[in-house]
Short mmCIF file of C-alpha atoms in Angstrom, two decimals:
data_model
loop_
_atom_site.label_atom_id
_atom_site.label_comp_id
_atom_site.label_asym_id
_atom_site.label_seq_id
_atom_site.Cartn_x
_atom_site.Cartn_y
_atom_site.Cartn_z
CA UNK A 999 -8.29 87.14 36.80
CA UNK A 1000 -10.05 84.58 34.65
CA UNK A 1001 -9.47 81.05 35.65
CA UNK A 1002 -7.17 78.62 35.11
CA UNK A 1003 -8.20 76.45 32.23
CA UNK A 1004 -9.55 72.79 32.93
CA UNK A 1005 -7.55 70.16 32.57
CA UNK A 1006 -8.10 68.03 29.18
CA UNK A 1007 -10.69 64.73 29.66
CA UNK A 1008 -8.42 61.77 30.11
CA UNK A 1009 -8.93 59.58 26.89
CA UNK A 1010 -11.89 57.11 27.18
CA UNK A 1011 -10.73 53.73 28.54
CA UNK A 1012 -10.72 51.19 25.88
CA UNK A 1013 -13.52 48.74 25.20
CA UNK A 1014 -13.01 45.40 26.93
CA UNK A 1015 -11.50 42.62 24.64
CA UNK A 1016 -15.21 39.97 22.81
CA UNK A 1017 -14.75 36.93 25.33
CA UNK A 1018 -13.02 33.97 23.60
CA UNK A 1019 -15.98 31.80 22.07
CA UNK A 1020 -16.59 28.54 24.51
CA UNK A 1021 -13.94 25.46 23.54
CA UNK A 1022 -15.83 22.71 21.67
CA UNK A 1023 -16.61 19.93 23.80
CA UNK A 1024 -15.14 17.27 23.72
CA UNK A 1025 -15.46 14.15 20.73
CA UNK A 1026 -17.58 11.38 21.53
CA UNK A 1027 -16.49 8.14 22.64
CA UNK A 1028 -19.05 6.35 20.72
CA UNK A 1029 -20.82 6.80 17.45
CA UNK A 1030 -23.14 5.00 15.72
CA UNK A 1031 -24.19 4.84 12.00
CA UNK A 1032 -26.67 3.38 10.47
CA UNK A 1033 -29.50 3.61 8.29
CA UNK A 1034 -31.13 5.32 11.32
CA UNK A 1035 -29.48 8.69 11.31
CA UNK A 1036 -31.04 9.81 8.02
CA UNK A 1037 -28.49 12.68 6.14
CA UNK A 1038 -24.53 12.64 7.13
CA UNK A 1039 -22.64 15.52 7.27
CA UNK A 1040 -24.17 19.31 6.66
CA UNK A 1041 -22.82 21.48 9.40
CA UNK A 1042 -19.38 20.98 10.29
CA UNK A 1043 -18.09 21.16 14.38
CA UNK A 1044 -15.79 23.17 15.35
CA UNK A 1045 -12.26 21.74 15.17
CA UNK A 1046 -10.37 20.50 18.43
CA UNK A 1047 -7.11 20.80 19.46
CA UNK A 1048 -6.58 17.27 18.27
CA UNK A 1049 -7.61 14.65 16.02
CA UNK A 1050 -8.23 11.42 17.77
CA UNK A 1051 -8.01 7.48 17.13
CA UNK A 1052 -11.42 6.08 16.82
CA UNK A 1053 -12.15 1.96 16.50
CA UNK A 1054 -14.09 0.77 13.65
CA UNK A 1055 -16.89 -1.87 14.75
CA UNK A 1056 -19.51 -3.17 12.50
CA UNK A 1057 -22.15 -5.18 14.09
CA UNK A 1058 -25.28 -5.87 11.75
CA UNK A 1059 -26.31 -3.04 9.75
CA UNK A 1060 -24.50 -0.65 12.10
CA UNK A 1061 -21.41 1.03 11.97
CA UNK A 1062 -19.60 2.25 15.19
CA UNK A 1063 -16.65 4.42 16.29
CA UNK A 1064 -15.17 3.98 19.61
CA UNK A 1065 -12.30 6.32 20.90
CA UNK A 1066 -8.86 4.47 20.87
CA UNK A 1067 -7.54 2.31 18.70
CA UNK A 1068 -4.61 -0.31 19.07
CA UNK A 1069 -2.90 -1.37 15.64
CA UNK A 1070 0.31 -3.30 15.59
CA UNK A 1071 0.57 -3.24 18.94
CA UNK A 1072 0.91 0.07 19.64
CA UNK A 1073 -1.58 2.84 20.72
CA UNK A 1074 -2.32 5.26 18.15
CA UNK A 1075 -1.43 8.34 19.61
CA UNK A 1076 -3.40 11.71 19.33
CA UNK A 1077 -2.25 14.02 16.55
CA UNK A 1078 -2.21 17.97 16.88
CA UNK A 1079 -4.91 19.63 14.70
CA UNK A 1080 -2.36 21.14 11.82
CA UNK A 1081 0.17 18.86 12.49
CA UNK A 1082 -1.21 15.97 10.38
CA UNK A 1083 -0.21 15.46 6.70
CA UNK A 1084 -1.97 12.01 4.97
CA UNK A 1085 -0.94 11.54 1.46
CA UNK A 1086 -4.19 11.45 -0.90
CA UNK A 1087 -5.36 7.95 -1.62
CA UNK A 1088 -4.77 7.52 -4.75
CA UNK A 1089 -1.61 8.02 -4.45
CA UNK A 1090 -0.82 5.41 -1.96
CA UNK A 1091 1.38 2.44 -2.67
CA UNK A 1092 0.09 -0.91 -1.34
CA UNK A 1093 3.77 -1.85 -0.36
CA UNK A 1094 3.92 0.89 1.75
CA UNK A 1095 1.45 -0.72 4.14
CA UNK A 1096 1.53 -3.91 6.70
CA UNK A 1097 1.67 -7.31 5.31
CA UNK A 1098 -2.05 -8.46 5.20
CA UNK A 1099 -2.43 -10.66 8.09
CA UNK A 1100 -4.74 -13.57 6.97
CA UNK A 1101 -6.20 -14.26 10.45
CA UNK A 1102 -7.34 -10.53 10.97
CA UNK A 1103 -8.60 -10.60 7.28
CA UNK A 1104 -10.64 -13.92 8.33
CA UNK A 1105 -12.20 -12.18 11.26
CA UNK A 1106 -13.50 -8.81 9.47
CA UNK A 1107 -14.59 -10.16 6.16
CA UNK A 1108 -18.19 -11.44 7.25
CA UNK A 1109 -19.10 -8.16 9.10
CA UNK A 1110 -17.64 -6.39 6.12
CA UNK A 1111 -19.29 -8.54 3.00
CA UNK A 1112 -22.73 -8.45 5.35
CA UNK A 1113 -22.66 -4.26 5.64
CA UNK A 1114 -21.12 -3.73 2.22
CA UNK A 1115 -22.25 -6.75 -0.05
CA UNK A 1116 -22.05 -4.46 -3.96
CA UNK A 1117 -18.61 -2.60 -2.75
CA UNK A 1118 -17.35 -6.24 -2.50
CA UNK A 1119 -18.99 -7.69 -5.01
CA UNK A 1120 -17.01 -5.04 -6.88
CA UNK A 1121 -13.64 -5.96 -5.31
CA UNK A 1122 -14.07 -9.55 -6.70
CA UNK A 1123 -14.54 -8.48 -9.87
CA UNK A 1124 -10.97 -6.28 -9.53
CA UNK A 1125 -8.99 -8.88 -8.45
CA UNK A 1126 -10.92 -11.48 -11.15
CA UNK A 1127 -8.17 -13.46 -13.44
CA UNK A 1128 -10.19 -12.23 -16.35
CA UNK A 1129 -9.46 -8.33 -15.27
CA UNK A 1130 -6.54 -7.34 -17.96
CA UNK A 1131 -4.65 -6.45 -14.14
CA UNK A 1132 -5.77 -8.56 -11.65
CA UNK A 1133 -5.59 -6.50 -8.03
CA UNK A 1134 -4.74 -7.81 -4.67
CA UNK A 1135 -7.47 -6.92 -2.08
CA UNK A 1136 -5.33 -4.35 -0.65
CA UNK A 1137 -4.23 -2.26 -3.93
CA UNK A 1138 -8.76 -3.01 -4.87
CA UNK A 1139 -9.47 -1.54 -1.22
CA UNK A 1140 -7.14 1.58 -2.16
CA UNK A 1141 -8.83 1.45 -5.98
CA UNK A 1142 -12.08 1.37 -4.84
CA UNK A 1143 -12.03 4.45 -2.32
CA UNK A 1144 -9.87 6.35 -5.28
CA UNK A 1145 -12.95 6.34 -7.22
CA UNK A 1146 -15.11 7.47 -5.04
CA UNK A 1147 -16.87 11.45 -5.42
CA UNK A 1148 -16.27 13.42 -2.31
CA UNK A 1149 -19.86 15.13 -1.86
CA UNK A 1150 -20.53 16.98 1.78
CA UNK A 1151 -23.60 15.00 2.66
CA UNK A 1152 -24.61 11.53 2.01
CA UNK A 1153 -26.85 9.04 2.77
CA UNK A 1154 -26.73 5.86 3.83
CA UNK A 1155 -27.28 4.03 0.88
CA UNK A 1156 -24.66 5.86 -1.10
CA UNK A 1157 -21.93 3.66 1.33
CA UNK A 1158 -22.34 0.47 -0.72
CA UNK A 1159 -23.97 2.07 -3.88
CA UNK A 1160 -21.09 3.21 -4.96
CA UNK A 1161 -22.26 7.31 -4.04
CA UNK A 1162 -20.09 9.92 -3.06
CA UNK A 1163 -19.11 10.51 0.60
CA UNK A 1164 -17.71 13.20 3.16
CA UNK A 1165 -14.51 12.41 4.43
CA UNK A 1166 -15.57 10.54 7.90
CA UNK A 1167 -17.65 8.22 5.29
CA UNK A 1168 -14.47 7.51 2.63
CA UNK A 1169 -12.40 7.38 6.16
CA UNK A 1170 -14.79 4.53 7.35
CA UNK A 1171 -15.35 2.47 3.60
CA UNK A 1172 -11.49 2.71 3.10
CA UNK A 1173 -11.16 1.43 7.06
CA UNK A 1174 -13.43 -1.21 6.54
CA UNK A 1175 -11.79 -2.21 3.28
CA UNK A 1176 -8.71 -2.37 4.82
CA UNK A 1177 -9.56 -4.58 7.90
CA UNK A 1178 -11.42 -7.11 5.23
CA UNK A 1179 -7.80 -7.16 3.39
CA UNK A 1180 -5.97 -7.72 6.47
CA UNK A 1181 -4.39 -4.57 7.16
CA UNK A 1182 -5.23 -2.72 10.49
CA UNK A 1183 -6.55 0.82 9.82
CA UNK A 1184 -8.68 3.65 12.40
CA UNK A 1185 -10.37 6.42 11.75
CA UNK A 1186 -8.98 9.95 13.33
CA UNK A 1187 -11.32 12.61 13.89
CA UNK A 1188 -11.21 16.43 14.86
CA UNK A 1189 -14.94 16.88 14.61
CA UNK A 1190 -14.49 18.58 11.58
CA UNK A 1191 -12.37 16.30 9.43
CA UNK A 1192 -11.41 12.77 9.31
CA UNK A 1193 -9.16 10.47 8.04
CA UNK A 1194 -7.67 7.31 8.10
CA UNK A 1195 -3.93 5.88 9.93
CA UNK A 1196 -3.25 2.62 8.96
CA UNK A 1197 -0.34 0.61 9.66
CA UNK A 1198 3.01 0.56 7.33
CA UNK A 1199 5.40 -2.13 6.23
CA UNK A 1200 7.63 -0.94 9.02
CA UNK A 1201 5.12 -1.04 11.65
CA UNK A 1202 5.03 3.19 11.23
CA UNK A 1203 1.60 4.34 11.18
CA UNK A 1204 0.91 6.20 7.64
CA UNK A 1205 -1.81 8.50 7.09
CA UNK A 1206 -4.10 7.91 3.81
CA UNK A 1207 -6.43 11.41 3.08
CA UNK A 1208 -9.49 8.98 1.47
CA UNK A 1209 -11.23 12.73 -0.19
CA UNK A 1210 -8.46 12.90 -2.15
CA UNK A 1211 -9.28 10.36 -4.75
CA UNK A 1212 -10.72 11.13 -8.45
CA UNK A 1213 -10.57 14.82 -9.91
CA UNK A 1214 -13.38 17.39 -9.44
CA UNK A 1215 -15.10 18.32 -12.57
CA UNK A 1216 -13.35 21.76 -13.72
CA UNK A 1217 -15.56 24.45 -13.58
CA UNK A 1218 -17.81 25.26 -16.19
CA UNK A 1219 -16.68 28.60 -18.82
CA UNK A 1220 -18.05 31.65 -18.63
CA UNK A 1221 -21.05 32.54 -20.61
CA UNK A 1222 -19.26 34.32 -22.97
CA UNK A 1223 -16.59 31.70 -23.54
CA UNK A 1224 -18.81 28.88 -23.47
CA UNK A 1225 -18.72 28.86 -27.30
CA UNK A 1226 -14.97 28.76 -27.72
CA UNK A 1227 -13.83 26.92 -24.73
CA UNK A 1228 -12.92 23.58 -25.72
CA UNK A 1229 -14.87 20.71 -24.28
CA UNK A 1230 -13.47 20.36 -20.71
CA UNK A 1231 -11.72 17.07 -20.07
CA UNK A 1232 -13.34 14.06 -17.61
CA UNK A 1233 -12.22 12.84 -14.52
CA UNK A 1234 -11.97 9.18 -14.01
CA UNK A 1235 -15.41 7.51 -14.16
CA UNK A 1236 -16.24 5.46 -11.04
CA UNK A 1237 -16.56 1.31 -11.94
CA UNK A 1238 -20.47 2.71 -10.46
CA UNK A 1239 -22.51 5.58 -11.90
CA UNK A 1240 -25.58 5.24 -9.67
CA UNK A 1241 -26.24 8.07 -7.10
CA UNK A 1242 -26.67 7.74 -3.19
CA UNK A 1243 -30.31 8.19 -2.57
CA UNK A 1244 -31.95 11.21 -0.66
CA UNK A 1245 -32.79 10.80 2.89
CA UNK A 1246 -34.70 12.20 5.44
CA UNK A 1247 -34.07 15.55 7.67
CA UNK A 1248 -30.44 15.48 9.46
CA UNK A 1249 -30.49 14.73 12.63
CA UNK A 1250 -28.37 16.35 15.01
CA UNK A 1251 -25.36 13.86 15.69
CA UNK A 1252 -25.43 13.00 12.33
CA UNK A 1253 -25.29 16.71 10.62
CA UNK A 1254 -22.21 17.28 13.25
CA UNK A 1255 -20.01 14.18 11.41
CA UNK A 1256 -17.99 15.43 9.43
#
């Protein structure tokens, strides 16, 4: 008799599961810029699970983010990565935000004027009598990063020449800004994206999204269309038209701020 048939081949065993990619480590607790680092931003990092409160210092020419910050108070507390939602900057009302405390205002404005001498020579000239509108230093802080171009890298002269930043470099001009006025701000960070908490009339802590100031050009018409299109419309001019200067090859803390 012919023999039993073999049994079928079990099914292959399926592949094992790509191991999860390594977890980011952690931020920081210190950065430092300056006109040192050469090119800002490039190459994002990878997100954490968190964005975290980071100090402003200025001391000289150098800028400085230290992990935790303290405003009213209170501790800023970490914020989930997703569960944020700032409100863009220009859009920001300066009664929503803390009574500028004259002391505090006292205490930041040298470092400030000595790191950013144009941006406040600028501010002056907002708030000047002979301005049709006259603006407090608060609602010229908020003015002044609403007119700022949002660009992915930067240099370091583009800070006070009026150039166009990433977001950790609008986050630190409008946190800066703010201090000088009296009104205590921090920088969060994720590693990939930054932004600014500062505190509210009601001692809340309110979250300002400093990118999210003038328009992006629209794009430009096709080819075909370029004829008929009608000439697309301007975005708000900046009070400054010159451009941040090149600088050298990023280095790598300084490509990773972002």
């Amino acid at each position: 008799p012919a023999p039993p048939p073999a049994p079928p081949m079990p099914p292959p065993a399926p592949p094992d599961p790509p191991a999860p990619p390594p977890a980011p480590p952690p931020l920081e607790d210190v950065i430092e810029l300056s006109a040192r680092s050469g090119v800002f931003g490039g190459s994002p990092g990878a997100a954490r699970d968190g964005f975290e409160p980071f100090s402003l210092g200025i001391r000289g020419g150098t800028v400085t983010l230290e992990r935790g910050a303290v405003l009213g108070g209170r501790a800023v507390p970490l914020l989930a990565t997703g569960e944020e939602a700032p409100q863009p900057v220009r859009g920001v009302q300066e009664q929503a935000l803390a009574l500028p405390d004259a002391a505090d205002a006292g205490r930041w404005s040298v470092a400030v004027e000595g790191l950013l001498p144009g941006v406040c020579a600028q501010l002056a000239l907002r708030g000047s009598a002979a301005n049709m509108v006259a603006l407090s230093p608060v609602a010229a802080a908020l003015a002044e990063v609403s007119e700022r171009g949002c660009a992915a890298q930067w240099a370091w002269a583009a800070l006070d020449g009026g150039g166009a930043l990433n977001c950790l470099g609008l986050s630190v001009l409008l946190t800066a800004l703010l201090r000088r006025a009296g009104v205590g701000a921090c920088v969060m960070r994720n590693g990939r994206h930054a932004f600014v908490v500062a505190l509210g009339r009601q001692g809340e802590f309110v979250q300002i999204e400093a990118t999210q100031g003038i328009a992006p050009p629209p794009p430009a018409p096709p080819p075909s269309a370029a004829a008929f299109a009608p000439p697309p419309p301007r975005c708000s001019p900046s009070i400054r038209s010159s451009e941040p200067k090149s600088g050298s090859a990023a280095s790598p803390l300084s490509a990773a701020l972002g």
